[in-house]
Amino acid sequence: MITTALAIPLGLGLLLLVLRNAVSGRVAAVLGSAAMIASSVLYALVWEGRSVRVSGEVDTAWIEPLGARLHLGVTFISWPFLLMTAVLGLLCCVWLIAEDTSPALVGLVLIISGSALGVFSSLDLLLFFVFFELALIPMWFVIAWWGDPHDQEGRRRAATRFLLFTVTGSALLLVGIVWIAGSFGSLQILDIDGAALGAAILIVLGFAVKTPLVPLHTWLPDAHSKAPTVGSVLLAGVFLKLGTYGLIMLGAQMLPEEFAKIAPYVATAGVVGIIWSALACYAQDDLKRLIAYSSIGHMGFVSLAISTMSEVGIAAAVFGSVAHGLITGLLFFASGSIKDRLGTASMAAIGRGLYARTPWLAVAFVFGAVASLGLPGLAGFWGELLSLRAAYEVGDVLSKPGAWTLLGFAVLGIALTTAYFVRAIRLIAQGEAVPHEGDRDLNRREALVMGVLALGIVALGVAPGPLVGLYDFPIYSGSYEAVTP
């Protein structure tokens, strides 16, 4: 079932690239939507519950001289990431159901989504790395070919910078994997329980670029601001999660003793990112760059949670990652719609009074903004609260003074996040309307995509239990049970 769930988007994506002149963009997007629905259903059905260590496991010989195997499966950590990725890939395809869509762009979206699904499904280190790399070149084309139509040179520069940073991080990751394989004698993720500290450092650095952690984040704002709408959604909703998932699965879970020595530095980098990105957001005029910088801060909360290496910390990291994927997806769809209509993402050029000019589009953006700043009752609230709780309870890795100091700065970051999103809301949604010839409200396709994300954000905010319940600790109590894979 897992191999089918992976083969459908990857196979159709490659087919659309080959037959890009034989089908219309609308047909390609409809086919892509159907493919992602099929993958979503298969991944939902493959889950057998926490009582099974790996659901839907596939384990066959692959490259025997290297000890690599075609080892796929769903764990209690990967399942939420898989469902989130499949849903975002589906919504991106639905978004592209339009007359002017290129079939090649739909094909690249499917390949990127399928590659991410492969990362979250892989239980072999080499297979993990292959899928990890498979999405890089397609994303370069998405940004460089279909990015900002008003800045061809800028979008190619942003795409190349993205590629250079991520390839460098991947090179460090590969060296770490080879080091582990050589010293431990296995490439099977669930069998490895330690390695040299140097290998762990390389692996963490590789994932730190993807997350991204400060100061390895500089590729992100340009890539987001120049990418097309679906590119920005996949970058924020999926690509950044490859980094956080790697830190959880290959760091805290696979190399616990070694990661414990690195964790204080990861936590510090995460909290520095929370504060620095918030200040950077307050200085932004470009709406897409503001959302991009905000992602660095939210991933800082996730990194802080992972660094505690506690049960509540792992739950916070997974919940925060999924919540961020949905919220940022909504924000980028909304900001992309604004840019498509008005030809700019500059808040000064967009003008004030979107509530009067395009009421439902304004509501979609404001809803995403208040969810991102952590309003109670929405998904972002639980991601941040659980991360703060993980830091408050310290865990076995961070020292109490260090954890509580980082906790204090993280709380300050929440206040700063509220400030810059309120500023953005006041600048473009409120005030006296300044009409623009491009003003038009959401069409049915856009309303469907944003509505699905809004419902998901509300559902996780009102009822976080089904997701948090995967990690066996109560939300409202200070006690929790040990979590084992």
Tab-separated table of C-alpha atoms in Angstrom:
chain	number	residue	atom	x	y	z
A	1	MET	CA	0.000	0.000	0.000
A	2	ILE	CA	2.837	2.415	0.831
A	3	THR	CA	4.665	1.747	-2.423
A	4	THR	CA	1.440	2.485	-4.318
A	5	ALA	CA	0.912	5.706	-2.348
A	6	LEU	CA	4.395	6.818	-3.361
A	7	ALA	CA	4.309	5.546	-6.938
A	8	ILE	CA	1.070	7.343	-7.881
A	9	PRO	CA	2.254	10.984	-7.505
A	10	LEU	CA	5.823	10.273	-8.589
A	11	GLY	CA	4.760	8.266	-11.647
A	12	LEU	CA	2.098	10.740	-12.726
A	13	GLY	CA	4.471	13.654	-12.145
A	14	LEU	CA	7.086	12.140	-14.451
A	15	LEU	CA	4.403	11.311	-17.031
A	16	LEU	CA	3.139	14.892	-17.056
A	17	LEU	CA	6.662	16.184	-17.630
A	18	VAL	CA	7.032	13.883	-20.626
A	19	LEU	CA	3.542	14.633	-22.014
A	20	ARG	CA	3.493	18.323	-21.086
A	21	ASN	CA	2.562	19.301	-24.659
A	22	ALA	CA	-0.140	16.636	-25.000
A	23	VAL	CA	-2.476	17.619	-22.157
A	24	SER	CA	-3.916	20.917	-20.944
A	25	GLY	CA	-2.936	22.446	-17.654
A	26	ARG	CA	-6.453	22.071	-16.294
A	27	VAL	CA	-6.553	18.344	-17.089
A	28	ALA	CA	-3.085	17.873	-15.596
A	29	ALA	CA	-4.161	19.615	-12.372
A	30	VAL	CA	-7.317	17.500	-12.125
A	31	LEU	CA	-5.258	14.332	-12.606
A	32	GLY	CA	-2.752	15.579	-10.018
A	33	SER	CA	-5.563	16.249	-7.545
A	34	ALA	CA	-6.893	12.726	-8.045
A	35	ALA	CA	-3.402	11.288	-7.511
A	36	MET	CA	-2.914	13.170	-4.243
A	37	ILE	CA	-6.383	12.125	-3.031
A	38	ALA	CA	-5.409	8.512	-3.662
A	39	SER	CA	-2.135	8.932	-1.744
A	40	SER	CA	-3.930	10.657	1.138
A	41	VAL	CA	-6.464	7.844	1.446
A	42	LEU	CA	-3.813	5.118	1.266
A	43	TYR	CA	-1.678	6.744	3.974
A	44	ALA	CA	-4.735	7.236	6.168
A	45	LEU	CA	-5.707	3.582	5.782
A	46	VAL	CA	-2.228	2.136	6.307
A	47	TRP	CA	-2.052	3.333	9.926
A	48	GLU	CA	-2.546	0.427	12.358
A	49	GLY	CA	-2.279	2.385	15.600
A	50	ARG	CA	0.372	2.895	18.243
A	51	SER	CA	0.296	-0.787	19.210
A	52	VAL	CA	2.258	-1.558	16.012
A	53	ARG	CA	5.825	-0.282	15.795
A	54	VAL	CA	5.698	0.202	12.014
A	55	SER	CA	2.489	0.221	9.988
A	56	GLY	CA	2.385	-1.019	6.399
A	57	GLU	CA	6.041	-2.048	6.481
A	58	VAL	CA	7.797	-2.923	3.212
A	59	ASP	CA	11.325	-4.323	3.494
A	60	THR	CA	13.052	-5.829	0.468
A	61	ALA	CA	16.604	-6.044	-0.847
A	62	TRP	CA	17.836	-2.993	-2.738
A	63	ILE	CA	21.614	-2.432	-2.927
A	64	GLU	CA	22.998	-5.475	-1.135
A	65	PRO	CA	26.738	-4.561	-1.276
A	66	LEU	CA	25.942	-1.385	0.686
A	67	GLY	CA	23.456	-3.033	3.002
A	68	ALA	CA	20.749	-0.649	1.739
A	69	ARG	CA	17.171	-1.883	1.625
A	70	LEU	CA	13.896	-0.679	0.191
A	71	HIS	CA	12.556	-0.237	3.694
A	72	LEU	CA	9.361	1.800	4.001
A	73	GLY	CA	6.832	2.185	6.774
A	74	VAL	CA	4.709	4.534	8.845
A	75	THR	CA	5.577	5.295	12.468
A	76	PHE	CA	3.794	7.322	15.119
A	77	ILE	CA	6.154	10.210	14.321
A	78	SER	CA	5.903	10.116	10.526
A	79	TRP	CA	2.144	9.585	10.123
A	80	PRO	CA	1.066	13.215	10.872
A	81	PHE	CA	3.794	14.514	8.530
A	82	LEU	CA	2.598	12.169	5.783
A	83	LEU	CA	-1.035	13.221	6.038
A	84	MET	CA	-0.121	16.918	6.140
A	85	THR	CA	2.118	16.580	3.064
A	86	ALA	CA	-0.514	14.673	1.100
A	87	VAL	CA	-3.185	17.264	1.919
A	88	LEU	CA	-0.960	20.233	1.003
A	89	GLY	CA	0.060	18.518	-2.244
A	90	LEU	CA	-3.617	17.961	-3.040
A	91	LEU	CA	-4.507	21.599	-2.342
A	92	CYS	CA	-1.631	22.812	-4.523
A	93	CYS	CA	-2.962	20.719	-7.416
A	94	VAL	CA	-6.491	22.032	-6.860
A	95	TRP	CA	-5.056	25.563	-6.840
A	96	LEU	CA	-3.549	24.923	-10.276
A	97	ILE	CA	-6.875	23.943	-11.889
A	98	ALA	CA	-6.883	26.876	-14.286
A	99	GLU	CA	-6.593	27.451	-18.021
A	100	ASP	CA	-3.126	29.017	-17.870
A	101	THR	CA	-1.517	26.303	-15.743
A	102	SER	CA	1.468	24.486	-17.205
A	103	PRO	CA	1.244	20.670	-17.059
A	104	ALA	CA	4.981	20.673	-16.305
A	105	LEU	CA	4.375	22.738	-13.148
A	106	VAL	CA	1.748	20.245	-11.987
A	107	GLY	CA	4.199	17.430	-12.671
A	108	LEU	CA	6.901	19.122	-10.583
A	109	VAL	CA	4.450	19.692	-7.717
A	110	LEU	CA	3.606	15.974	-7.768
A	111	ILE	CA	7.282	14.965	-7.796
A	112	ILE	CA	8.077	17.307	-4.898
A	113	SER	CA	5.107	16.024	-2.897
A	114	GLY	CA	5.940	12.401	-3.671
A	115	SER	CA	9.579	12.910	-2.723
A	116	ALA	CA	8.579	14.390	0.641
A	117	LEU	CA	6.235	11.460	1.228
A	118	GLY	CA	9.183	9.191	0.467
A	119	VAL	CA	11.326	10.947	3.087
A	120	PHE	CA	8.667	10.529	5.764
A	121	SER	CA	8.133	6.877	4.782
A	122	SER	CA	11.808	5.827	4.602
A	123	LEU	CA	13.297	3.569	7.262
A	124	ASP	CA	16.638	3.124	5.466
A	125	LEU	CA	19.177	5.955	5.654
A	126	LEU	CA	20.270	5.759	2.019
A	127	LEU	CA	16.673	5.612	0.792
A	128	PHE	CA	15.902	8.563	3.074
A	129	PHE	CA	18.723	10.543	1.486
A	130	VAL	CA	17.650	9.688	-2.076
A	131	PHE	CA	14.130	10.973	-1.488
A	132	PHE	CA	15.538	13.936	0.460
A	133	GLU	CA	17.521	14.998	-2.597
A	134	LEU	CA	14.922	14.130	-5.205
A	135	ALA	CA	12.845	17.241	-4.536
A	136	LEU	CA	15.684	19.782	-4.815
A	137	ILE	CA	16.008	20.128	-8.598
A	138	PRO	CA	12.215	20.209	-9.193
A	139	MET	CA	11.908	23.020	-6.639
A	140	TRP	CA	14.669	24.954	-8.423
A	141	PHE	CA	12.627	24.806	-11.637
A	142	VAL	CA	9.424	25.787	-9.830
A	143	ILE	CA	11.078	28.948	-8.464
A	144	ALA	CA	13.276	29.803	-11.463
A	145	TRP	CA	10.702	29.158	-14.225
A	146	TRP	CA	7.350	29.966	-12.599
A	147	GLY	CA	8.406	32.477	-9.948
A	148	ASP	CA	7.877	36.235	-9.847
A	149	PRO	CA	7.041	37.209	-13.477
A	150	HIS	CA	8.252	40.764	-12.852
A	151	ASP	CA	11.775	39.762	-11.762
A	152	GLN	CA	13.208	36.971	-13.890
A	153	GLU	CA	16.781	37.574	-12.750
A	154	GLY	CA	15.764	37.772	-9.095
A	155	ARG	CA	13.802	34.527	-9.167
A	156	ARG	CA	16.691	32.633	-10.776
A	157	ARG	CA	19.093	34.068	-8.232
A	158	ALA	CA	16.775	33.065	-5.380
A	159	ALA	CA	16.367	29.559	-6.831
A	160	THR	CA	20.120	29.113	-7.191
A	161	ARG	CA	20.774	30.356	-3.672
A	162	PHE	CA	18.165	27.914	-2.363
A	163	LEU	CA	19.839	25.090	-4.254
A	164	LEU	CA	23.373	25.949	-3.083
A	165	PHE	CA	22.374	26.128	0.574
A	166	THR	CA	20.339	22.937	0.549
A	167	VAL	CA	22.886	20.955	-1.466
A	168	THR	CA	25.604	21.992	0.991
A	169	GLY	CA	23.433	20.839	3.866
A	170	SER	CA	22.724	17.598	2.041
A	171	ALA	CA	26.450	17.002	1.534
A	172	LEU	CA	26.987	17.253	5.300
A	173	LEU	CA	24.063	14.896	5.843
A	174	LEU	CA	25.479	12.348	3.399
A	175	VAL	CA	28.879	12.359	5.098
A	176	GLY	CA	27.141	11.785	8.424
A	177	ILE	CA	25.152	8.880	7.003
A	178	VAL	CA	28.276	7.270	5.524
A	179	TRP	CA	30.046	7.736	8.872
A	180	ILE	CA	27.193	6.005	10.714
A	181	ALA	CA	26.988	3.177	8.191
A	182	GLY	CA	30.706	2.585	8.471
A	183	SER	CA	30.822	2.608	12.259
A	184	PHE	CA	27.511	0.958	13.085
A	185	GLY	CA	27.361	-1.444	10.145
A	186	SER	CA	23.718	-0.735	9.312
A	187	LEU	CA	21.595	1.729	7.366
A	188	GLN	CA	18.313	0.788	9.044
A	189	ILE	CA	17.026	3.770	11.013
A	190	LEU	CA	15.151	1.782	13.650
A	191	ASP	CA	18.167	-0.453	14.366
A	192	ILE	CA	20.724	2.325	14.968
A	193	ASP	CA	20.995	3.606	18.525
A	194	GLY	CA	24.187	5.655	18.533
A	195	ALA	CA	27.183	6.854	16.545
A	196	ALA	CA	30.189	9.128	16.762
A	197	LEU	CA	29.507	12.669	17.936
A	198	GLY	CA	31.024	14.022	14.713
A	199	ALA	CA	28.486	12.112	12.619
A	200	ALA	CA	25.645	13.488	14.735
A	201	ILE	CA	26.936	17.045	14.322
A	202	LEU	CA	27.056	16.665	10.538
A	203	ILE	CA	23.528	15.282	10.440
A	204	VAL	CA	22.162	18.059	12.650
A	205	LEU	CA	23.877	20.715	10.512
A	206	GLY	CA	22.386	19.174	7.388
A	207	PHE	CA	18.885	19.384	8.825
A	208	ALA	CA	19.525	22.828	10.333
A	209	VAL	CA	19.808	24.235	6.795
A	210	LYS	CA	16.414	22.786	5.869
A	211	THR	CA	14.617	23.788	9.093
A	212	PRO	CA	16.142	26.511	8.883
A	213	LEU	CA	18.038	27.544	12.001
A	214	VAL	CA	19.842	30.874	12.344
A	215	PRO	CA	22.359	31.611	10.798
A	216	LEU	CA	21.672	29.027	8.067
A	217	HIS	CA	18.359	30.619	7.116
A	218	THR	CA	19.347	33.294	4.615
A	219	TRP	CA	18.127	31.366	1.562
A	220	LEU	CA	14.535	31.289	2.809
A	221	PRO	CA	13.140	34.861	2.455
A	222	ASP	CA	14.297	35.300	-1.156
A	223	ALA	CA	13.078	31.840	-2.169
A	224	HIS	CA	9.621	32.511	-0.713
A	225	SER	CA	9.261	36.011	-2.116
A	226	LYS	CA	10.186	34.923	-5.656
A	227	ALA	CA	8.443	31.526	-5.739
A	228	PRO	CA	4.959	31.080	-7.232
A	229	THR	CA	2.145	30.524	-4.750
A	230	VAL	CA	2.317	26.724	-4.825
A	231	GLY	CA	6.105	26.905	-4.518
A	232	SER	CA	5.854	29.018	-1.375
A	233	VAL	CA	3.268	26.655	0.114
A	234	LEU	CA	5.447	23.606	-0.534
A	235	LEU	CA	8.584	25.345	0.729
A	236	ALA	CA	6.996	26.376	4.027
A	237	GLY	CA	4.552	23.539	4.522
A	238	VAL	CA	6.698	20.621	3.363
A	239	PHE	CA	10.371	21.501	2.847
A	240	LEU	CA	10.913	22.979	6.293
A	241	LYS	CA	9.322	19.877	7.812
A	242	LEU	CA	11.969	17.696	6.196
A	243	GLY	CA	14.380	19.472	8.540
A	244	THR	CA	12.292	19.198	11.716
A	245	TYR	CA	11.367	15.572	10.973
A	246	GLY	CA	15.052	14.768	10.430
A	247	LEU	CA	15.996	16.376	13.744
A	248	ILE	CA	13.366	14.276	15.498
A	249	MET	CA	13.846	10.949	13.759
A	250	LEU	CA	17.564	10.904	12.959
A	251	GLY	CA	18.610	13.136	15.851
A	252	ALA	CA	16.598	12.747	19.019
A	253	GLN	CA	15.330	9.229	18.236
A	254	MET	CA	18.204	7.523	16.399
A	255	LEU	CA	21.178	9.223	18.090
A	256	PRO	CA	19.868	10.191	21.538
A	257	GLU	CA	23.151	10.323	23.460
A	258	GLU	CA	24.969	12.281	20.776
A	259	PHE	CA	22.044	14.618	20.100
A	260	ALA	CA	21.784	15.370	23.821
A	261	LYS	CA	25.234	16.985	23.638
A	262	ILE	CA	24.180	19.149	20.684
A	263	ALA	CA	20.659	19.940	21.907
A	264	PRO	CA	21.517	23.088	23.928
A	265	TYR	CA	23.029	24.678	20.816
A	266	VAL	CA	19.988	23.710	18.712
A	267	ALA	CA	17.673	25.185	21.349
A	268	THR	CA	19.674	28.415	21.508
A	269	ALA	CA	19.712	28.772	17.717
A	270	GLY	CA	15.963	28.172	17.662
A	271	VAL	CA	15.217	30.863	20.245
A	272	VAL	CA	17.593	33.332	18.572
A	273	GLY	CA	15.588	32.675	15.406
A	274	ILE	CA	12.318	33.415	17.243
A	275	ILE	CA	13.504	36.864	18.370
A	276	TRP	CA	15.527	37.821	15.304
A	277	SER	CA	12.855	36.793	12.793
A	278	ALA	CA	10.181	38.679	14.707
A	279	LEU	CA	12.238	41.869	14.565
A	280	ALA	CA	12.918	41.259	10.867
A	281	CYS	CA	9.197	40.758	10.237
A	282	TYR	CA	8.386	44.113	11.801
A	283	ALA	CA	10.665	45.801	9.247
A	284	GLN	CA	9.169	44.069	6.187
A	285	ASP	CA	7.021	45.688	3.532
A	286	ASP	CA	6.769	42.600	1.288
A	287	LEU	CA	3.967	40.374	2.572
A	288	LYS	CA	5.513	37.123	1.352
A	289	ARG	CA	8.871	37.959	2.937
A	290	LEU	CA	7.097	38.701	6.210
A	291	ILE	CA	5.444	35.267	6.192
A	292	ALA	CA	8.780	33.673	5.257
A	293	TYR	CA	10.555	35.287	8.202
A	294	SER	CA	7.694	34.283	10.497
A	295	SER	CA	8.342	30.654	9.514
A	296	ILE	CA	11.864	30.920	10.920
A	297	GLY	CA	10.382	31.944	14.266
A	298	HIS	CA	7.833	29.145	14.315
A	299	MET	CA	10.487	26.590	13.469
A	300	GLY	CA	12.434	28.055	16.399
A	301	PHE	CA	9.650	26.906	18.728
A	302	VAL	CA	9.779	23.447	17.147
A	303	SER	CA	13.577	23.300	17.532
A	304	LEU	CA	13.311	24.315	21.201
A	305	ALA	CA	10.785	21.539	21.789
A	306	ILE	CA	12.925	18.908	20.061
A	307	SER	CA	15.943	19.963	22.096
A	308	THR	CA	14.250	19.033	25.387
A	309	MET	CA	14.173	15.406	24.141
A	310	SER	CA	11.164	14.795	26.353
A	311	GLU	CA	7.870	13.139	25.486
A	312	VAL	CA	6.003	16.435	25.602
A	313	GLY	CA	8.792	18.016	23.549
A	314	ILE	CA	8.458	15.474	20.745
A	315	ALA	CA	4.675	15.882	20.779
A	316	ALA	CA	5.095	19.679	20.664
A	317	ALA	CA	7.502	19.420	17.736
A	318	VAL	CA	5.170	17.235	15.681
A	319	PHE	CA	2.071	19.250	16.535
A	320	GLY	CA	3.858	22.547	15.915
A	321	SER	CA	5.162	21.331	12.553
A	322	VAL	CA	1.728	20.204	11.360
A	323	ALA	CA	0.043	23.372	12.643
A	324	HIS	CA	2.645	25.526	10.923
A	325	GLY	CA	2.174	23.650	7.658
A	326	LEU	CA	-1.571	24.361	7.642
A	327	ILE	CA	-1.339	27.970	8.858
A	328	THR	CA	1.516	29.011	6.607
A	329	GLY	CA	-0.135	27.257	3.686
A	330	LEU	CA	-3.222	29.415	4.240
A	331	LEU	CA	-1.129	32.592	4.576
A	332	PHE	CA	0.815	31.925	1.382
A	333	PHE	CA	-2.320	31.051	-0.581
A	334	ALA	CA	-3.888	34.315	0.620
A	335	SER	CA	-0.801	36.444	-0.049
A	336	GLY	CA	-0.344	34.733	-3.420
A	337	SER	CA	-3.914	35.627	-4.350
A	338	ILE	CA	-3.272	39.243	-3.404
A	339	LYS	CA	-0.068	39.338	-5.459
A	340	ASP	CA	-1.750	37.705	-8.464
A	341	ARG	CA	-4.500	40.329	-8.407
A	342	LEU	CA	-2.481	43.446	-7.701
A	343	GLY	CA	0.870	42.460	-9.222
A	344	THR	CA	2.752	43.151	-5.991
A	345	ALA	CA	3.206	41.864	-2.444
A	346	SER	CA	4.279	45.274	-1.117
A	347	MET	CA	1.930	46.258	1.682
A	348	ALA	CA	2.352	49.924	0.779
A	349	ALA	CA	1.321	49.213	-2.816
A	350	ILE	CA	-1.524	46.860	-1.826
A	351	GLY	CA	-3.084	49.711	0.115
A	352	ARG	CA	-5.533	49.742	2.986
A	353	GLY	CA	-9.102	48.593	3.400
A	354	LEU	CA	-9.072	45.016	2.070
A	355	TYR	CA	-12.071	44.314	4.328
A	356	ALA	CA	-14.109	46.610	2.103
A	357	ARG	CA	-12.387	45.829	-1.207
A	358	THR	CA	-12.107	42.022	-1.068
A	359	PRO	CA	-13.816	40.948	2.172
A	360	TRP	CA	-13.402	37.174	1.994
A	361	LEU	CA	-9.775	37.394	0.855
A	362	ALA	CA	-9.109	39.780	3.743
A	363	VAL	CA	-10.809	37.392	6.179
A	364	ALA	CA	-8.665	34.489	4.928
A	365	PHE	CA	-5.445	36.444	5.453
A	366	VAL	CA	-6.458	37.791	8.861
A	367	PHE	CA	-7.581	34.345	10.005
A	368	GLY	CA	-4.195	32.909	9.036
A	369	ALA	CA	-2.432	35.778	10.799
A	370	VAL	CA	-4.278	35.365	14.107
A	371	ALA	CA	-3.743	31.602	13.924
A	372	SER	CA	-0.025	32.177	13.367
A	373	LEU	CA	0.306	34.487	16.360
A	374	GLY	CA	-1.125	31.746	18.578
A	375	LEU	CA	-4.728	32.750	19.272
A	376	PRO	CA	-6.328	30.222	21.675
A	377	GLY	CA	-8.756	27.894	19.954
A	378	LEU	CA	-6.642	27.633	16.800
A	379	ALA	CA	-3.873	25.182	15.922
A	380	GLY	CA	-0.973	27.605	16.386
A	381	PHE	CA	-1.837	28.049	20.061
A	382	TRP	CA	-1.200	24.416	20.956
A	383	GLY	CA	2.052	24.196	19.025
A	384	GLU	CA	3.510	27.147	20.940
A	385	LEU	CA	1.996	26.210	24.306
A	386	LEU	CA	3.331	22.655	24.191
A	387	SER	CA	6.784	23.940	23.195
A	388	LEU	CA	6.784	26.333	26.150
A	389	ARG	CA	5.632	23.544	28.437
A	390	ALA	CA	8.444	21.314	27.228
A	391	ALA	CA	10.970	24.049	28.055
A	392	TYR	CA	9.330	24.705	31.441
A	393	GLU	CA	9.545	21.029	32.411
A	394	VAL	CA	13.205	21.087	31.243
A	395	GLY	CA	13.600	17.368	30.524
A	396	ASP	CA	16.842	15.423	30.960
A	397	VAL	CA	19.024	17.404	28.537
A	398	LEU	CA	18.800	21.134	29.118
A	399	SER	CA	19.760	22.700	32.442
A	400	LYS	CA	16.969	24.405	34.354
A	401	PRO	CA	18.526	27.908	34.209
A	402	GLY	CA	19.240	27.518	30.513
A	403	ALA	CA	15.812	26.104	29.647
A	404	TRP	CA	13.947	28.776	31.616
A	405	THR	CA	16.050	31.564	30.085
A	406	LEU	CA	15.205	30.291	26.630
A	407	LEU	CA	11.579	29.991	27.744
A	408	GLY	CA	11.547	33.664	28.717
A	409	PHE	CA	12.895	34.775	25.343
A	410	ALA	CA	10.416	32.505	23.559
A	411	VAL	CA	7.527	34.164	25.431
A	412	LEU	CA	8.914	37.543	24.352
A	413	GLY	CA	8.916	36.200	20.800
A	414	ILE	CA	5.178	35.515	21.058
A	415	ALA	CA	4.586	39.145	21.994
A	416	LEU	CA	6.706	40.335	19.073
A	417	THR	CA	4.861	37.977	16.717
A	418	THR	CA	1.571	39.497	17.798
A	419	ALA	CA	2.981	42.978	17.148
A	420	TYR	CA	4.105	42.376	13.566
A	421	PHE	CA	0.974	40.515	12.504
A	422	VAL	CA	-1.269	43.189	14.013
A	423	ARG	CA	0.785	45.756	12.093
A	424	ALA	CA	0.276	43.840	8.844
A	425	ILE	CA	-3.467	43.526	9.472
A	426	ARG	CA	-3.780	47.259	10.119
A	427	LEU	CA	-1.733	48.169	7.035
A	428	ILE	CA	-3.713	46.175	4.471
A	429	ALA	CA	-7.028	45.003	5.935
A	430	GLN	CA	-8.239	47.917	8.036
A	431	GLY	CA	-8.551	51.632	7.427
A	432	GLU	CA	-10.153	53.610	4.654
A	433	ALA	CA	-10.344	51.604	1.439
A	434	VAL	CA	-7.922	52.511	-1.344
A	435	PRO	CA	-9.474	50.853	-4.427
A	436	HIS	CA	-7.273	49.098	-6.983
A	437	GLU	CA	-8.273	48.008	-10.474
A	438	GLY	CA	-7.196	44.457	-9.638
A	439	ASP	CA	-9.540	44.121	-6.653
A	440	ARG	CA	-11.693	40.983	-6.799
A	441	ASP	CA	-12.742	38.582	-4.115
A	442	LEU	CA	-12.107	34.848	-3.804
A	443	ASN	CA	-13.380	32.582	-6.544
A	444	ARG	CA	-14.767	29.138	-5.693
A	445	ARG	CA	-11.478	27.332	-6.252
A	446	GLU	CA	-9.573	29.685	-3.966
A	447	ALA	CA	-12.339	29.594	-1.351
A	448	LEU	CA	-12.286	25.783	-1.366
A	449	VAL	CA	-8.517	25.570	-0.840
A	450	MET	CA	-8.406	28.206	1.892
A	451	GLY	CA	-11.573	26.857	3.517
A	452	VAL	CA	-10.098	23.362	3.868
A	453	LEU	CA	-7.006	24.787	5.567
A	454	ALA	CA	-9.111	27.005	7.841
A	455	LEU	CA	-11.215	24.018	8.899
A	456	GLY	CA	-8.068	22.032	9.659
A	457	ILE	CA	-6.674	24.887	11.756
A	458	VAL	CA	-9.913	25.137	13.738
A	459	ALA	CA	-10.195	21.361	14.143
A	460	LEU	CA	-6.677	21.035	15.577
A	461	GLY	CA	-7.238	24.082	17.754
A	462	VAL	CA	-10.534	22.933	19.242
A	463	ALA	CA	-9.697	19.217	19.434
A	464	PRO	CA	-5.921	18.669	19.622
A	465	GLY	CA	-6.404	15.339	21.368
A	466	PRO	CA	-6.392	13.020	18.333
A	467	LEU	CA	-2.928	14.263	17.294
A	468	VAL	CA	-1.490	14.776	20.762
A	469	GLY	CA	-2.908	11.389	21.766
A	470	LEU	CA	-0.374	9.674	19.514
A	471	TYR	CA	2.275	10.581	22.100
A	472	ASP	CA	0.550	9.230	25.204
A	473	PHE	CA	0.495	12.161	27.557
A	474	PRO	CA	-2.436	14.287	28.745
A	475	ILE	CA	-2.590	17.930	27.695
A	476	TYR	CA	-3.943	19.275	30.950
A	477	SER	CA	-1.741	17.326	33.375
A	478	GLY	CA	1.881	17.681	34.304
A	479	SER	CA	2.460	13.925	34.073
A	480	TYR	CA	2.930	11.797	30.998
A	481	GLU	CA	3.958	8.287	30.070
A	482	ALA	CA	7.114	7.238	28.307
A	483	VAL	CA	6.936	7.149	24.522
A	484	THR	CA	8.587	4.335	22.622
A	485	PRO	CA	8.646	3.851	18.869
